[in-house]
Tab-separated table of C-alpha atoms and ligand atoms in Angstrom:
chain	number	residue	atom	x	y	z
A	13	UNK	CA	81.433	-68.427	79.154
A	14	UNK	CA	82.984	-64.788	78.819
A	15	UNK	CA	83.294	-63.180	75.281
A	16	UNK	CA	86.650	-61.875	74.248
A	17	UNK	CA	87.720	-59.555	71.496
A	18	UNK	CA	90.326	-61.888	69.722
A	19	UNK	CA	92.733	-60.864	67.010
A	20	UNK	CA	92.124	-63.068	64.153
A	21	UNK	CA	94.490	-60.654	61.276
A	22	UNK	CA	97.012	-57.959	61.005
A	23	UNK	CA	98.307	-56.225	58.361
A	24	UNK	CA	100.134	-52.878	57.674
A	25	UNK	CA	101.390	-51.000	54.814
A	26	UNK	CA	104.452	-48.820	54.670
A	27	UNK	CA	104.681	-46.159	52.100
A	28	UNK	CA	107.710	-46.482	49.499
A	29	UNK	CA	110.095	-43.597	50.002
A	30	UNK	CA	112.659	-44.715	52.625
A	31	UNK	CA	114.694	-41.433	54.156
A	32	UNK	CA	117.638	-41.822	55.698
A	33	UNK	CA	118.873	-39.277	58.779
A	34	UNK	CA	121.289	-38.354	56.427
A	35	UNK	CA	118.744	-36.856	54.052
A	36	UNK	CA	118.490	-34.304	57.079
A	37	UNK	CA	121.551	-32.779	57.190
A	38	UNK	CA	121.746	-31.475	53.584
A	39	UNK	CA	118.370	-28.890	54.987
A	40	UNK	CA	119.376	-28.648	58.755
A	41	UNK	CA	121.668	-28.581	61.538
A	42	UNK	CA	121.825	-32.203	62.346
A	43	UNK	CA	123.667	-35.362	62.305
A	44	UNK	CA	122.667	-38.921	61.684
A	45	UNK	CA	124.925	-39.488	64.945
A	46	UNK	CA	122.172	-36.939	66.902
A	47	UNK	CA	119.069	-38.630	65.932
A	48	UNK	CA	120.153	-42.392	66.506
A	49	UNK	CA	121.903	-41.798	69.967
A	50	UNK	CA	118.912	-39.112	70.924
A	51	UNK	CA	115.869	-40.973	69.224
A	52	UNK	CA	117.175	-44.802	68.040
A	53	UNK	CA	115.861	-43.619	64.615
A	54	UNK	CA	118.072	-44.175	61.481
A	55	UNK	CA	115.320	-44.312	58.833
A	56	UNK	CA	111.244	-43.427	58.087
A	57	UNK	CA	108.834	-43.691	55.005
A	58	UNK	CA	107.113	-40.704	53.553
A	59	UNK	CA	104.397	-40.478	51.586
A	60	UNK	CA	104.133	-39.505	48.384
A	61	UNK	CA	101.925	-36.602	47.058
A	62	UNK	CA	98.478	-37.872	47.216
A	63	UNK	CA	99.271	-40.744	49.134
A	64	UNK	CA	96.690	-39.952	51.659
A	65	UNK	CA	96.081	-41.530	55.720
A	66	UNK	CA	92.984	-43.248	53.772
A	67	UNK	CA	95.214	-44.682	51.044
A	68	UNK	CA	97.629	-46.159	53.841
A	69	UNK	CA	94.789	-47.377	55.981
A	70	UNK	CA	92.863	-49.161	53.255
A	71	UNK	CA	96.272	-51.283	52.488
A	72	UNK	CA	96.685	-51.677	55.998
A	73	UNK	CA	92.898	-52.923	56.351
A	74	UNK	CA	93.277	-55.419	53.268
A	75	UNK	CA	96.326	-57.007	54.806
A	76	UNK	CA	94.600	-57.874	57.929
A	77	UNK	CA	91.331	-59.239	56.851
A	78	UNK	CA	93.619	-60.847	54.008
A	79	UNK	CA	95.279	-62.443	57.190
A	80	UNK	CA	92.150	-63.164	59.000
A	81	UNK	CA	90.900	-64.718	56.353
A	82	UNK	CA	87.845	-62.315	56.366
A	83	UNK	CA	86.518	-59.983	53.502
A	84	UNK	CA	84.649	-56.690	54.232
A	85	UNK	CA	81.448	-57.932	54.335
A	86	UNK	CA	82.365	-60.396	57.572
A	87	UNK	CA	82.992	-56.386	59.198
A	88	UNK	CA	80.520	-55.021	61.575
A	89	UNK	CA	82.500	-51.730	62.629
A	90	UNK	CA	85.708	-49.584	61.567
A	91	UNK	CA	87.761	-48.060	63.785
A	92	UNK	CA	90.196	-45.426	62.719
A	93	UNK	CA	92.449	-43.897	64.978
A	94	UNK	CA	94.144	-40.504	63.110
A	95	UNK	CA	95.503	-37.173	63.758
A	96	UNK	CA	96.316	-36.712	60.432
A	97	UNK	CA	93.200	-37.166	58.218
A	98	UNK	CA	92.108	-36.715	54.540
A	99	UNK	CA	89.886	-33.873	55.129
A	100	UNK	CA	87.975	-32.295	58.019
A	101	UNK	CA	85.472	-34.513	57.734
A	102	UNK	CA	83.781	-36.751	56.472
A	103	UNK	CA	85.826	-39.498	59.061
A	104	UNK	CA	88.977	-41.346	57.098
A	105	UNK	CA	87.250	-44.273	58.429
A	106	UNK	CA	84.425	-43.708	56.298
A	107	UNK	CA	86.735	-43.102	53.078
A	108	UNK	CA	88.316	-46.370	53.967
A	109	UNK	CA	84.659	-48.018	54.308
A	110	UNK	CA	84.377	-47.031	51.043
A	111	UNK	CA	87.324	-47.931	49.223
A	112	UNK	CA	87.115	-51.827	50.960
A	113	UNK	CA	83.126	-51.733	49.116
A	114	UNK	CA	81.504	-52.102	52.770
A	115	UNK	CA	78.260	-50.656	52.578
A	116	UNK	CA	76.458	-51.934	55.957
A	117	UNK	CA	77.946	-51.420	59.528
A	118	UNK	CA	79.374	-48.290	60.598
A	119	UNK	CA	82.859	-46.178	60.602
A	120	UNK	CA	83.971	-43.526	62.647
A	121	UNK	CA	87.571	-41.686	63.734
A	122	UNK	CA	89.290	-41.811	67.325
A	123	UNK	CA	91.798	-38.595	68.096
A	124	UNK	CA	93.927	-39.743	70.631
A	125	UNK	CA	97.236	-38.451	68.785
A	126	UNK	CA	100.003	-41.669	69.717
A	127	UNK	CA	97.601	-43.695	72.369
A	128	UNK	CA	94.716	-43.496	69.451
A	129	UNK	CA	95.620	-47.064	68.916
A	130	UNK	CA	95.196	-48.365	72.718
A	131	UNK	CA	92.042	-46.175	72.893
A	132	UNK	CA	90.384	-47.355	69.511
A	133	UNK	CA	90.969	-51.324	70.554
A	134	UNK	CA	89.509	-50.553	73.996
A	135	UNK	CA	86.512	-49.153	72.607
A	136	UNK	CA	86.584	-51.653	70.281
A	137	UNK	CA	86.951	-54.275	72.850
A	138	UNK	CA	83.891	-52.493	74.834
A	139	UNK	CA	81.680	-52.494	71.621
A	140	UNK	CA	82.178	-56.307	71.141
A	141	UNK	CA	81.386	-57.147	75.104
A	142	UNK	CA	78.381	-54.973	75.015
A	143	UNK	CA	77.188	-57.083	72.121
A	144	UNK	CA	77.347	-53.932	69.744
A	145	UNK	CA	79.524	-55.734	67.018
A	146	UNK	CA	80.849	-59.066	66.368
A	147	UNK	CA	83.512	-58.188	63.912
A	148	UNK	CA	85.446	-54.686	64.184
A	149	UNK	CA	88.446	-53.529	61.731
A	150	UNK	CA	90.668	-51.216	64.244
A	151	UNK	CA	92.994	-49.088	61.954
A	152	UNK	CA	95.966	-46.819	62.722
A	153	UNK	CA	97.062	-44.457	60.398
A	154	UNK	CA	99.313	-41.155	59.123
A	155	UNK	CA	100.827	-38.992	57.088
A	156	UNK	CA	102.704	-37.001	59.944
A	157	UNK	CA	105.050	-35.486	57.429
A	158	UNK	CA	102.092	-33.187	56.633
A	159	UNK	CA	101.789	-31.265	59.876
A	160	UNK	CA	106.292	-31.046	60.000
A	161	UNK	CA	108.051	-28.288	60.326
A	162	UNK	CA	110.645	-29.101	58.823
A	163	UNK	CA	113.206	-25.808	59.443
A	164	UNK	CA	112.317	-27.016	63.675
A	165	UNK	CA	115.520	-29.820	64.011
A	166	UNK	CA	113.709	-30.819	67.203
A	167	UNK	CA	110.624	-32.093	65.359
A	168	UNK	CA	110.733	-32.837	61.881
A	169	UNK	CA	113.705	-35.994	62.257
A	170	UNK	CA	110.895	-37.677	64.245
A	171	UNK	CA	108.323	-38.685	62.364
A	172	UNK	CA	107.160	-41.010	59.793
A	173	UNK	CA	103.970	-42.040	57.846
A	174	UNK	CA	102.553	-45.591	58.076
A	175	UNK	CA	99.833	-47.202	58.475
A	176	UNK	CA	98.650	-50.805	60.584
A	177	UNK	CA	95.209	-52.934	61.451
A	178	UNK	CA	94.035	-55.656	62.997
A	179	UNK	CA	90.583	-57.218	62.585
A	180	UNK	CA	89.059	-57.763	66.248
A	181	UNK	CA	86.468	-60.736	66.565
A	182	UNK	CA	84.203	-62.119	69.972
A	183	UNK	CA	84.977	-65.098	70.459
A	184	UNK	CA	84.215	-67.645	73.675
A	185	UNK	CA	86.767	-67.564	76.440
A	186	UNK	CA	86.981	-69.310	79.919
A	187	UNK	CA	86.916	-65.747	81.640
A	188	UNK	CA	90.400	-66.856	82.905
A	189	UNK	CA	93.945	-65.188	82.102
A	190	UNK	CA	94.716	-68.127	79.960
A	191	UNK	CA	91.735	-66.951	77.491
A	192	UNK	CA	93.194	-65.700	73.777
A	193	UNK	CA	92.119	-61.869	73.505
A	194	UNK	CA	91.773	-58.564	75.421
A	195	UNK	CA	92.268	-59.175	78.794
A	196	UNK	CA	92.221	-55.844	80.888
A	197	UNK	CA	92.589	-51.889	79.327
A	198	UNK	CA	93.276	-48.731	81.205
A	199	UNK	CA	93.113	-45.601	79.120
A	200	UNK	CA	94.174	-41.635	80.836
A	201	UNK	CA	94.168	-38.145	79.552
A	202	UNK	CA	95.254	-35.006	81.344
A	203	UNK	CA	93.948	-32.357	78.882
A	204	UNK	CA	96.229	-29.339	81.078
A	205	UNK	CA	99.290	-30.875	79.614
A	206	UNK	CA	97.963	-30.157	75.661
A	207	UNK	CA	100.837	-27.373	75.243
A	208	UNK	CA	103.811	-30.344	75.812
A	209	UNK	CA	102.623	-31.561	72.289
A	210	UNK	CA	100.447	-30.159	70.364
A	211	UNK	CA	99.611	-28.931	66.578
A	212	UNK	CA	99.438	-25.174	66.246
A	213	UNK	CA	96.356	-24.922	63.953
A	214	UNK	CA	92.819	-26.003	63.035
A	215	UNK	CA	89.642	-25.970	61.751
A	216	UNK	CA	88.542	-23.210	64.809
A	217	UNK	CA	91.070	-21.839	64.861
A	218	UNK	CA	93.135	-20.792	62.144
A	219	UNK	CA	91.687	-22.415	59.011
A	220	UNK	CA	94.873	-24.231	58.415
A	221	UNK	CA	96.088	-28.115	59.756
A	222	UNK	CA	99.444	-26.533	60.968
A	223	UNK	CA	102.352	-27.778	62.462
A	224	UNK	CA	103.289	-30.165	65.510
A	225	UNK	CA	104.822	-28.288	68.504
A	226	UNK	CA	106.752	-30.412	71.206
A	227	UNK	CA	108.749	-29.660	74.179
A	228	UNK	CA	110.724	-32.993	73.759
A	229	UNK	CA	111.856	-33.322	77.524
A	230	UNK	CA	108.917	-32.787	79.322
A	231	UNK	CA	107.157	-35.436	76.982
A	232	UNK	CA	110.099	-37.848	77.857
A	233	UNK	CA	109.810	-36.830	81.443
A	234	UNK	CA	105.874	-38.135	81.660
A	235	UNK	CA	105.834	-40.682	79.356
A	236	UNK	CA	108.663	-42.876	81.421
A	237	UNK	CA	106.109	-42.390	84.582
A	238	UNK	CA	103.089	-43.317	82.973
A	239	UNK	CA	103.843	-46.020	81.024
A	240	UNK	CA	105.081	-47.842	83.309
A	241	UNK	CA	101.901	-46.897	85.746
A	242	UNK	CA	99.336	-47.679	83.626
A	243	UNK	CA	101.163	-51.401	82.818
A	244	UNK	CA	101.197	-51.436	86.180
A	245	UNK	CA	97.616	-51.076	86.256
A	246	UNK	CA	96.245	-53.520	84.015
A	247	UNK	CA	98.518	-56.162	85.059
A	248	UNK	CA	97.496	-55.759	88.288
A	249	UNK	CA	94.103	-56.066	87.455
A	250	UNK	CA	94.491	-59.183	86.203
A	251	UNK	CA	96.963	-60.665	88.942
A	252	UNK	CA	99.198	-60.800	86.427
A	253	UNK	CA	103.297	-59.440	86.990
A	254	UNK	CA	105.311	-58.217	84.231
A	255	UNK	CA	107.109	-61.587	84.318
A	256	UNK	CA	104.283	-62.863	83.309
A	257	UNK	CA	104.804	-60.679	79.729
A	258	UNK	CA	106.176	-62.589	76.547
A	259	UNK	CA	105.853	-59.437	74.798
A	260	UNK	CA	105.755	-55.399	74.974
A	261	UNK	CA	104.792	-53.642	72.291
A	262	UNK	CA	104.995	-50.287	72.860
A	263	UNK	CA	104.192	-47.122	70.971
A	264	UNK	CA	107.259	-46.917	68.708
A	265	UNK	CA	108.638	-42.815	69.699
A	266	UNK	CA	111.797	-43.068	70.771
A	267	UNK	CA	113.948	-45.986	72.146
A	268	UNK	CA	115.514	-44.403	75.309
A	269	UNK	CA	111.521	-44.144	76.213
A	270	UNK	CA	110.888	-47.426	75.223
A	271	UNK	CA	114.398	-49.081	77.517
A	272	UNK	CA	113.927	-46.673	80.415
A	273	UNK	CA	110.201	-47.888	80.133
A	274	UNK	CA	110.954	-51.535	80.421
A	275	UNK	CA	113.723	-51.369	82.579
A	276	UNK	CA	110.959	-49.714	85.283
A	277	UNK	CA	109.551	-52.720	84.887
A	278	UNK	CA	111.943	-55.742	84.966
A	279	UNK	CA	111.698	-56.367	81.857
A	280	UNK	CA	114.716	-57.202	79.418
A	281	UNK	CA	114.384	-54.793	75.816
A	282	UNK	CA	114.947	-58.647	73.940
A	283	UNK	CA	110.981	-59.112	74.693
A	284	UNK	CA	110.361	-55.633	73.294
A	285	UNK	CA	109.496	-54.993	69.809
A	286	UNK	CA	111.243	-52.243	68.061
A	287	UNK	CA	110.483	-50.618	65.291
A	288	UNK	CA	111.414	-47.550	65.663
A	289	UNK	CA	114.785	-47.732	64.087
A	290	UNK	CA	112.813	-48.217	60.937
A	291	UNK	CA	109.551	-45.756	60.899
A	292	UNK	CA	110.323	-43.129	63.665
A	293	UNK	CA	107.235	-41.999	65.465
A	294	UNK	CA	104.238	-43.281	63.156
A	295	UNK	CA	101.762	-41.845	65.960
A	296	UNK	CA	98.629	-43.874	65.922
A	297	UNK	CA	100.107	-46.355	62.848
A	298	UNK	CA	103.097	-47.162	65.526
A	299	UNK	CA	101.630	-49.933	67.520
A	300	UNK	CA	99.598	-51.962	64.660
A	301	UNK	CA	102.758	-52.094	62.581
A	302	UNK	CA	105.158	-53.256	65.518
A	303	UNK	CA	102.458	-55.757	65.673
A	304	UNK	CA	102.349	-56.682	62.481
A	305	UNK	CA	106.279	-56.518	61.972
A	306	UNK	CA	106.961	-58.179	65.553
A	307	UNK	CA	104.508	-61.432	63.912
A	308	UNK	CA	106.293	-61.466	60.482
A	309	UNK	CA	109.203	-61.501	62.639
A	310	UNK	CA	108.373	-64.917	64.363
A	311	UNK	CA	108.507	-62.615	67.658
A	312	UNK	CA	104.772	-62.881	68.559
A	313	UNK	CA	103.106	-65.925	68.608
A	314	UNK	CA	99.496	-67.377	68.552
A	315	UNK	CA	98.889	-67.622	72.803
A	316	UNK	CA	101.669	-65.075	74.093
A	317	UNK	CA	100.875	-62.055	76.309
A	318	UNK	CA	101.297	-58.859	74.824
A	319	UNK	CA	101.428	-55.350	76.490
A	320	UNK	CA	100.477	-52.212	74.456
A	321	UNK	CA	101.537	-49.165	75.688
A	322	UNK	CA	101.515	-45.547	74.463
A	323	UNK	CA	101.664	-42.246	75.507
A	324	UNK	CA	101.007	-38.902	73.313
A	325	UNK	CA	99.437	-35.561	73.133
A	326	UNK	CA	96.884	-34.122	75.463
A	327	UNK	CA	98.228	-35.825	77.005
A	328	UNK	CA	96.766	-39.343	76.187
A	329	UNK	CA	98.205	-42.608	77.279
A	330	UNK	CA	97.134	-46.019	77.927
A	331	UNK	CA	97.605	-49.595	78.081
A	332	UNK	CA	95.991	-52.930	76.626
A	333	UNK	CA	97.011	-56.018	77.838
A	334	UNK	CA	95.942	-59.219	75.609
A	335	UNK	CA	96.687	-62.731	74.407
A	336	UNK	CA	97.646	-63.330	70.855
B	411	LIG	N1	119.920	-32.351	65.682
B	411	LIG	C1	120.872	-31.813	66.473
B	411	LIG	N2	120.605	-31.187	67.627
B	411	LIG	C2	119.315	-31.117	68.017
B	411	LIG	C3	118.275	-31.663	67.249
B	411	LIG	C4	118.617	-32.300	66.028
B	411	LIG	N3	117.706	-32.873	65.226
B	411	LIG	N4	117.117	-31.438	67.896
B	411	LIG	C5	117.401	-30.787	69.019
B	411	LIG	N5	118.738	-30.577	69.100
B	411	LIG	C6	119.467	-29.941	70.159
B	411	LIG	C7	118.616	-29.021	70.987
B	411	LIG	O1	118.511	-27.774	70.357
B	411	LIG	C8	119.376	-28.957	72.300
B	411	LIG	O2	120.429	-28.020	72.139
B	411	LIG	P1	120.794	-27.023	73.353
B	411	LIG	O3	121.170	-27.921	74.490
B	411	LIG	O4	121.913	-26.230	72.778
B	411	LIG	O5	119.527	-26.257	73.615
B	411	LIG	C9	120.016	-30.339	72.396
B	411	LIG	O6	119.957	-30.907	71.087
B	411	LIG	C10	119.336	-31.255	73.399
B	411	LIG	O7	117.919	-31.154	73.208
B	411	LIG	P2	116.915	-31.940	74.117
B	411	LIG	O8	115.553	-31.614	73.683
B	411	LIG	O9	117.269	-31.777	75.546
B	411	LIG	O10	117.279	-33.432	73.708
B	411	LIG	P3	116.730	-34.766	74.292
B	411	LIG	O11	117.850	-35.621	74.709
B	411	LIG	O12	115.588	-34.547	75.268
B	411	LIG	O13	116.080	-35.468	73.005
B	411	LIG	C11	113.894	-35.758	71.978
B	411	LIG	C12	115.066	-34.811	72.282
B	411	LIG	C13	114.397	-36.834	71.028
B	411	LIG	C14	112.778	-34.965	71.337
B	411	LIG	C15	113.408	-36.431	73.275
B	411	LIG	O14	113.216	-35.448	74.274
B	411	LIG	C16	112.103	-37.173	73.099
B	411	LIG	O15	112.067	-38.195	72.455
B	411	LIG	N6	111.017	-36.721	73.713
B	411	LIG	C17	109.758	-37.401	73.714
B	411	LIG	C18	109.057	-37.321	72.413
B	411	LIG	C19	107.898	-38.296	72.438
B	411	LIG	O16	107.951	-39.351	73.035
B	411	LIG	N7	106.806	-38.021	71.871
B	411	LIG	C20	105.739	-39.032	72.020
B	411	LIG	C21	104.495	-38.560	71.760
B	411	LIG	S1	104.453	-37.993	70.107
B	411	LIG	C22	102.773	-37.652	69.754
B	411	LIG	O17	101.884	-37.838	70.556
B	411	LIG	C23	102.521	-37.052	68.417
């Protein structure tokens, strides 16, 4: 017998103001036309004052073990992965321990920027095969409209806020490929690439949270090469091909990414979910809400095989292949 970190419940909230690209060229040189044929995005929530990473998170959280038909208490672990949270510290994982009424376990943050999703389930998937938890809540969430700048064109039409989770359980597998949960993960960072994407402030440094700073094309540039490496990578580890793929879900930044991503690897964008037409670039939210949106959908089903894939600053990326 081999124990598997199975998703048992996902869940994601979205928060209620809906702007249009459109809303964008009443402050700035731009055009709805620009971002959809540049990006793919036509639309992404904000939230409102107050409506806090936490806030979005603990929705998120409630939805999933909703879903998994699980309450807090069933939890042995949260896992938060943010680059946009409440405070300094204490962790927004903690503030969302709180607000769900869990008082046992434990709760901590993950920075990983976009691939803070694939790195929180891995080392949530390593945590339940060490025997460390049973149960873990793995939460992505943000309020990226808080670090914009929103007079920078190249930035600001980006983003989005949004939050997704899934609750992560051991169960007994086979050890085989045909086994329902985490299969293989492969995470990379390359910490000389951190001025391609970055946020130009901080606790260290200048007291403030600051503002996000991309060079657009030389993100595009890497993140076309590694995704489709580090699939390439688990797969392999598995013997598996990317035939052998019902689904990828990939971090949701921009959809030429996304089709020049697939295309590397055979396969056809109708087994991709997109959401990215809807949210933008949700960061570390992106991947748990495709998720969640891609099984509301009827596009993932219990027992397909799923690739997550994500790439973002650092640079960070990563993959997690699994079985729904
Ligand atoms: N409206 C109109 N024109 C614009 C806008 C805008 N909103 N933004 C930029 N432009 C202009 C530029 O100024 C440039 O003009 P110039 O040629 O006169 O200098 C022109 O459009 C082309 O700019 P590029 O940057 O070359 O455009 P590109 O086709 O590369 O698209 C984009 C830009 C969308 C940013 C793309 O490069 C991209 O998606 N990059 C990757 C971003 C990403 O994946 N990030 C993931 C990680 S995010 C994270 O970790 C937080």
């Amino acid at each position: 017998m081999t124990t598997r970190a199975v998703v048992t419940g996902v869940g994601h909230h979205l928060p209620e103001r809906v702007v249009a690209n459109a809303e964008f060229e009443a402050m700035l040189d731009t055009s709805d036309a620009w971002i959809r044929s540049r990006s793919g995005i036509e639309r992404r929530h904000f939230a409102a004052e107050g409506e806090t990473s936490s806030i979005l998170g603990t929705k998120a959280a409630e939805a999933a073990l909703a879903d998994a038909g699980r309450s807090a208490d069933d939890i042995d672990a949260i896992l938060v992965a943010t680059s946009t949270p409440d405070l300094t510290f204490p962790s927004t994982a903690t503030m969302i321990q709180a607000e769900l009424g869990m008082t046992g376990g434990y709760a901590f943050d993950i920075q990983a920027v976009c691939t803070g999703f694939v790195y929180a389930l891995a080392n949530a998937n390593a945590l339940i095969l060490a025997g460390q938890a049973r149960r873990i809540l793995v939460i992505g969430t943000e309020t990226f409209s808080r670090i914009m700048d929103w007079k920078d064109r190249s930035t600001c039409v980006l983003f989005g806020d949004g939050a997704g989770a899934v609750v992560l359980e051991a169960q007994e597998g086979t050890g085989t490929t045909a086994d329902r949960g985490i299969l293989a993960t492969d995470l990379h960072s390359d910490g000389r690439f951190r001025e391609l994407l970055y946020v130009d402030g901080g606790v260290s440094t200048t007291g403030r949270s600051g503002h996000l700073r991309m060079q657009g094309r030389e993100v595009f540039r890497h993140a076309v090469e590694k995704l489709a490496e580090t699939a390439e990578t688990t797969l392999a580890e598995l013997g598996l091909s990317s035939g052998d793929i019902d689904r990828i879900v990939p971090h949701q930044a921009n959809l030429r990414i996304i089709r020049a991503t697939a295309q590397k690897m055979g396969i056809p964008l109708e087994r991709v979910i997109l959401t990215v037409q809807d949210h933008g670039n949700t960061s570390a939210a992106s991947i748990p809400l495709a998720l969640s949106i891609g099984k509301a959908r009827g596009q993932i089903r219990r027992g397909n095989l799923l690739l997550l894939e994500a790439i973002g600053g650092g640079l960070t990326w990563g993959s997690v292949v699994l079985r729904w």
